[in-house]
Short mmCIF file of C-alpha atoms in Angstrom, two decimals:
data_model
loop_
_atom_site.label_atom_id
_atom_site.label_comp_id
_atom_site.label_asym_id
_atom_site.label_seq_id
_atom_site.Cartn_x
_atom_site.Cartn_y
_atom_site.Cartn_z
CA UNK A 334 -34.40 8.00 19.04
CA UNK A 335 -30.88 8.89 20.01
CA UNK A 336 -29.41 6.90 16.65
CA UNK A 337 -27.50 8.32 14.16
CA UNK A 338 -29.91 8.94 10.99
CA UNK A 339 -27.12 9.77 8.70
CA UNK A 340 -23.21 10.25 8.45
CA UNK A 341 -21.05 12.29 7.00
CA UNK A 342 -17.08 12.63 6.27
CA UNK A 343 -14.13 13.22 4.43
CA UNK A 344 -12.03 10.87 5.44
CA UNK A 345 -13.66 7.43 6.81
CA UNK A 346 -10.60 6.40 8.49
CA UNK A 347 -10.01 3.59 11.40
CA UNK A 348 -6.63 3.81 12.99
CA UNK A 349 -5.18 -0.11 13.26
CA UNK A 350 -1.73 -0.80 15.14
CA UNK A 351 0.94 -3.26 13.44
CA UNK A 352 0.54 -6.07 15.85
CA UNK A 353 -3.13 -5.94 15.01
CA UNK A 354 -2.62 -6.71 11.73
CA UNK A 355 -1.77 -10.70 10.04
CA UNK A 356 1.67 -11.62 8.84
CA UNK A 357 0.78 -12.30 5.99
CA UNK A 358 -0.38 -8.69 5.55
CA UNK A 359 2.98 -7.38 6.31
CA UNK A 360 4.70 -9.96 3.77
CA UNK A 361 2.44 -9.06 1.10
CA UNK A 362 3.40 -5.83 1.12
CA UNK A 363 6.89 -5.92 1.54
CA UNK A 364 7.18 -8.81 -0.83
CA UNK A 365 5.27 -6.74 -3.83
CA UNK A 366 6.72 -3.23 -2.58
CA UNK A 367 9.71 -3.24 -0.87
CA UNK A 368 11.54 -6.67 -0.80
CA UNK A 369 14.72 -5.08 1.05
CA UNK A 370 12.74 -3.06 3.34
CA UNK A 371 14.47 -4.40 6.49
CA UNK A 372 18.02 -3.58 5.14
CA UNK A 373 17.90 -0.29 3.87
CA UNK A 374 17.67 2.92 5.39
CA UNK A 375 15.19 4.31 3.55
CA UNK A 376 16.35 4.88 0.31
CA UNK A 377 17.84 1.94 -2.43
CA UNK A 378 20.86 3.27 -3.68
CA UNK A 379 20.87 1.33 -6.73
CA UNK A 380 17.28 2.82 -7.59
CA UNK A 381 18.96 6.70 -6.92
CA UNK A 382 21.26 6.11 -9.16
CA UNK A 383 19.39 4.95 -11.61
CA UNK A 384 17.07 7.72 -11.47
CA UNK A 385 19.71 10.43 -11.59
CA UNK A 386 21.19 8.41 -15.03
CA UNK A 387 17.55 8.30 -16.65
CA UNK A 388 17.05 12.01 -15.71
CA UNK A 389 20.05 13.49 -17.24
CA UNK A 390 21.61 11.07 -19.90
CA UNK A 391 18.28 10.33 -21.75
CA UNK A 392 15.92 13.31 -20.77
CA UNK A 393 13.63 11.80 -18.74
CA UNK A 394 11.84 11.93 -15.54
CA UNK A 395 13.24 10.63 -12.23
CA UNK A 396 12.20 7.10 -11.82
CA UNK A 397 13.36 3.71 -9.64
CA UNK A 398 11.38 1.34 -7.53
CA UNK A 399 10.68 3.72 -4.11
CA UNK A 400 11.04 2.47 -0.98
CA UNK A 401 8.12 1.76 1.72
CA UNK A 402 9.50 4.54 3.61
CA UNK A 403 9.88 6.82 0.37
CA UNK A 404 5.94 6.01 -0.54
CA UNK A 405 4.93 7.30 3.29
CA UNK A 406 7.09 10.65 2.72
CA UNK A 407 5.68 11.67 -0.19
CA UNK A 408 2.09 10.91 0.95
CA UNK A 409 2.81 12.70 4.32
CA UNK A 410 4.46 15.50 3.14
CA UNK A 411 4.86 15.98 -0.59
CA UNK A 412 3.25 16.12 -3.99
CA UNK A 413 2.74 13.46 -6.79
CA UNK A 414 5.07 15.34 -8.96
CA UNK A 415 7.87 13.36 -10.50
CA UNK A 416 10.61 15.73 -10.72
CA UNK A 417 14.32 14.89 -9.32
CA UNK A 418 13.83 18.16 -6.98
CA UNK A 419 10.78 16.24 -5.39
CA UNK A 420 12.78 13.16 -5.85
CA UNK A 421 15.49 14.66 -3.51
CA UNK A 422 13.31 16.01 -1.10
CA UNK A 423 11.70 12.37 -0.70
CA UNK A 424 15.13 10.54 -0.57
CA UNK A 425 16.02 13.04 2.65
CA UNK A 426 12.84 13.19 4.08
CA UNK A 427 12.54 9.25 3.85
CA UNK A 428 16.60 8.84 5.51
CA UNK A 429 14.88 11.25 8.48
CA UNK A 430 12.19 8.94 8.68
CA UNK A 431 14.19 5.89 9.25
CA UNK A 432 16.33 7.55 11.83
CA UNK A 433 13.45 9.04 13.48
CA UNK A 434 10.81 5.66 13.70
CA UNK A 435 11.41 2.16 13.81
CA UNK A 436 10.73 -0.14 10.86
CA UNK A 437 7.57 -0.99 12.47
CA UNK A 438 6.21 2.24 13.31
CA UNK A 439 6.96 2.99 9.59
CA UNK A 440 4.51 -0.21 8.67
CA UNK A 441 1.97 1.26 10.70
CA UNK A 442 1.79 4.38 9.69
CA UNK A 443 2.31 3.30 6.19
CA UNK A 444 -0.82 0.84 6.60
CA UNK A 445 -2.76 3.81 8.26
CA UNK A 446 -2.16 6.84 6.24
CA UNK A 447 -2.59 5.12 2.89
CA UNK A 448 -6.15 5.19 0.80
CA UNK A 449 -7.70 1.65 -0.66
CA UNK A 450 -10.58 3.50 -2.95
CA UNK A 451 -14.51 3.19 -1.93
CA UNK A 452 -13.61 5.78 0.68
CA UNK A 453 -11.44 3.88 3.13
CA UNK A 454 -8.66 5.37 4.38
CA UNK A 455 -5.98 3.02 6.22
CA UNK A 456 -6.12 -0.61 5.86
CA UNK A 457 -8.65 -0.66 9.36
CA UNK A 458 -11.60 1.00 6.68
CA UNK A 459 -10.56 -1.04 4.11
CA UNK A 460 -11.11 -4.52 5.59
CA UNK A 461 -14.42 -3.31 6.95
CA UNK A 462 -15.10 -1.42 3.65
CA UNK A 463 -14.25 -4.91 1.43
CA UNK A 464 -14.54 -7.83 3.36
CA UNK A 465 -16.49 -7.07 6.49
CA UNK A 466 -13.60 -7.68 8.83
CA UNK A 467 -11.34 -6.57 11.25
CA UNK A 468 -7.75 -6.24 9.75
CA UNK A 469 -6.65 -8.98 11.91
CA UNK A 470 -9.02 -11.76 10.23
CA UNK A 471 -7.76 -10.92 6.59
CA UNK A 472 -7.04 -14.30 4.97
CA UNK A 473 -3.90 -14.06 2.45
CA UNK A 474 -5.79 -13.96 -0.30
CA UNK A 475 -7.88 -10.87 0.96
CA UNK A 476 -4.52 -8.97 2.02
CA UNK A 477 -3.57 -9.26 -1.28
CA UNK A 478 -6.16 -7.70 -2.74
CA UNK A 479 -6.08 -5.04 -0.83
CA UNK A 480 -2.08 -4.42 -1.03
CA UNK A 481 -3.24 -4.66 -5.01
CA UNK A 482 -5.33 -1.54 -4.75
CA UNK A 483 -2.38 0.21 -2.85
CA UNK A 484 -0.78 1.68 -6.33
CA UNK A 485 -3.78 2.95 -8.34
CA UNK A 486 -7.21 2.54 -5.49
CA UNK A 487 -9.75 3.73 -8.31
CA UNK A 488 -8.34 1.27 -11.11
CA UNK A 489 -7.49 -1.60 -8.94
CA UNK A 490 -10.70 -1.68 -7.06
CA UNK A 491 -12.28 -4.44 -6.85
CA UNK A 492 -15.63 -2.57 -6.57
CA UNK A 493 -15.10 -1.01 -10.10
CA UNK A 494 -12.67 -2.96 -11.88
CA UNK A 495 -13.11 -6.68 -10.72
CA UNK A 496 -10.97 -8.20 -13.82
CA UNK A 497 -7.76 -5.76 -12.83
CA UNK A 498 -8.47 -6.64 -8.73
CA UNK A 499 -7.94 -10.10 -9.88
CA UNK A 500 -4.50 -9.60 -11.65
CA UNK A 501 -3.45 -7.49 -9.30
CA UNK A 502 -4.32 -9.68 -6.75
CA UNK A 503 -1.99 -12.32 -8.69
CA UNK A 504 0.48 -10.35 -9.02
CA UNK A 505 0.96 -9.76 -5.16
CA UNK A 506 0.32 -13.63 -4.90
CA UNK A 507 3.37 -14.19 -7.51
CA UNK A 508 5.75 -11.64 -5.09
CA UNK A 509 4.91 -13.98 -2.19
CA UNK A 510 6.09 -17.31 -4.06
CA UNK A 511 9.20 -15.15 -5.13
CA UNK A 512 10.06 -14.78 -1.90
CA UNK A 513 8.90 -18.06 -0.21
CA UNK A 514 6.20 -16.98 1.55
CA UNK A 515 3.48 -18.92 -0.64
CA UNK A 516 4.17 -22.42 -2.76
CA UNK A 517 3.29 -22.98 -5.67
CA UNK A 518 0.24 -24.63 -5.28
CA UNK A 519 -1.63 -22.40 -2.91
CA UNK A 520 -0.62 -20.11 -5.29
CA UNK A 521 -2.68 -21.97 -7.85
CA UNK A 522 -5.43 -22.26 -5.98
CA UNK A 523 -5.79 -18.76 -4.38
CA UNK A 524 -5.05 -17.23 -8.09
CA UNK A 525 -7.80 -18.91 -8.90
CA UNK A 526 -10.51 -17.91 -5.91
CA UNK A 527 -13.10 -15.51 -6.97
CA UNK A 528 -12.82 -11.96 -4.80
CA UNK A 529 -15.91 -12.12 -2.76
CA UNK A 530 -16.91 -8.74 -1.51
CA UNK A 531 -18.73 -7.53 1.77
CA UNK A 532 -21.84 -6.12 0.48
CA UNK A 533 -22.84 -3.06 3.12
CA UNK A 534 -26.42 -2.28 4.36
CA UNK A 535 -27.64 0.58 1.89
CA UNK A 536 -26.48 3.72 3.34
CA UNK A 537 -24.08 2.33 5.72
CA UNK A 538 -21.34 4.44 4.59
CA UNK A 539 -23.20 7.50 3.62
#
């Protein structure tokens, strides 16, 4: 009857542009993963140095809070390895990032290229895949969520794990009071608000 009877992919992906998405979106994510995102040219000095002391004084791997712009070069072109050779590569790749885009196109890619779990890749699937929504209509409490899954999408789910959505969830929440985006009392309230979940005609997604 000329209607699709079934669909399959790999990646169920809807491409979203930053000035599509909510404000509150953006400051959830750079409140919980970047909070000096706007000053820095793509690497935290602080955290590099760091790293490089862990790594050879006490034998361990190279660590530090990365950067947006670090995350998006090691999903676009690296592997999950934590090595200080990877580490490297990231810090240079992510300084050629941030002379190559703006701080905005960085956002949107960032928002685009990362996966949410349940099959949604970029944060267009994952409102649809969650909430039933356009990115654009995400409330703050549902952008949290979803920046929540951004660091672990199979545990943080709110599909599978609902208990660890929630904290996670918080956890954003608490970044955004840090930083004055979100008082105290809103905070109380939304930290309280049960994640309600678009539930998807069987089959919709495959």
């Amino acid at each position: 009857d000329d209607k699709p009877f079934y669909e399959y992919f790999t990646e169920r992906r809807v491409l979203t542009p930053l000035d599509s998405l909510p404000p509150n979106l953006v400051q959830a994510l750079i409140a919980t993963e970047d909070r000096e995102f706007y000053n820095h040219w793509g690497v935290r000095w602080t955290a590099i140095l760091r790293a490089v002391i862990v790594n050879f004084q006490e034998g361990r791997r190279a660590q530090g809070g990365s950067t947006i712009t670090q995350q998006l070069a090691r999903k676009l072109f690296l592997t999950p390895e934590r090595t200080l050779e990877r580490k490297i590569k990231e810090w240079l790749m992510s300084i050629k990032l941030e002379r190559s885009y703006s701080k905005n196109e960085i956002l949107e890619m960032y928002f685009n290229i990362n996966y949410y779990g349940a099959g949604a890749y970029g944060i267009g699937a994952a409102a649809q895949t969650y909430f039933g929504k356009s990115p654009g209509d995400l409330d703050m409490m549902e952008s949290a969520v979803l920046v929540g899954v951004l660091p672990a999408p199979s545990a943080y789910s709110p599909l599978r794990n609902p208990d660890l959505a929630r904290q996670r969830r918080n956890t954003v929440l608490r970044s955004l009071v840090a930083i004055g985006q979100l008082d105290a009392s809103a905070f109380d309230t939304l930290s309280q608000t049960e994640i309600v979940l678009h539930q998807p005609e069987a089959g919709a997604y495959g």
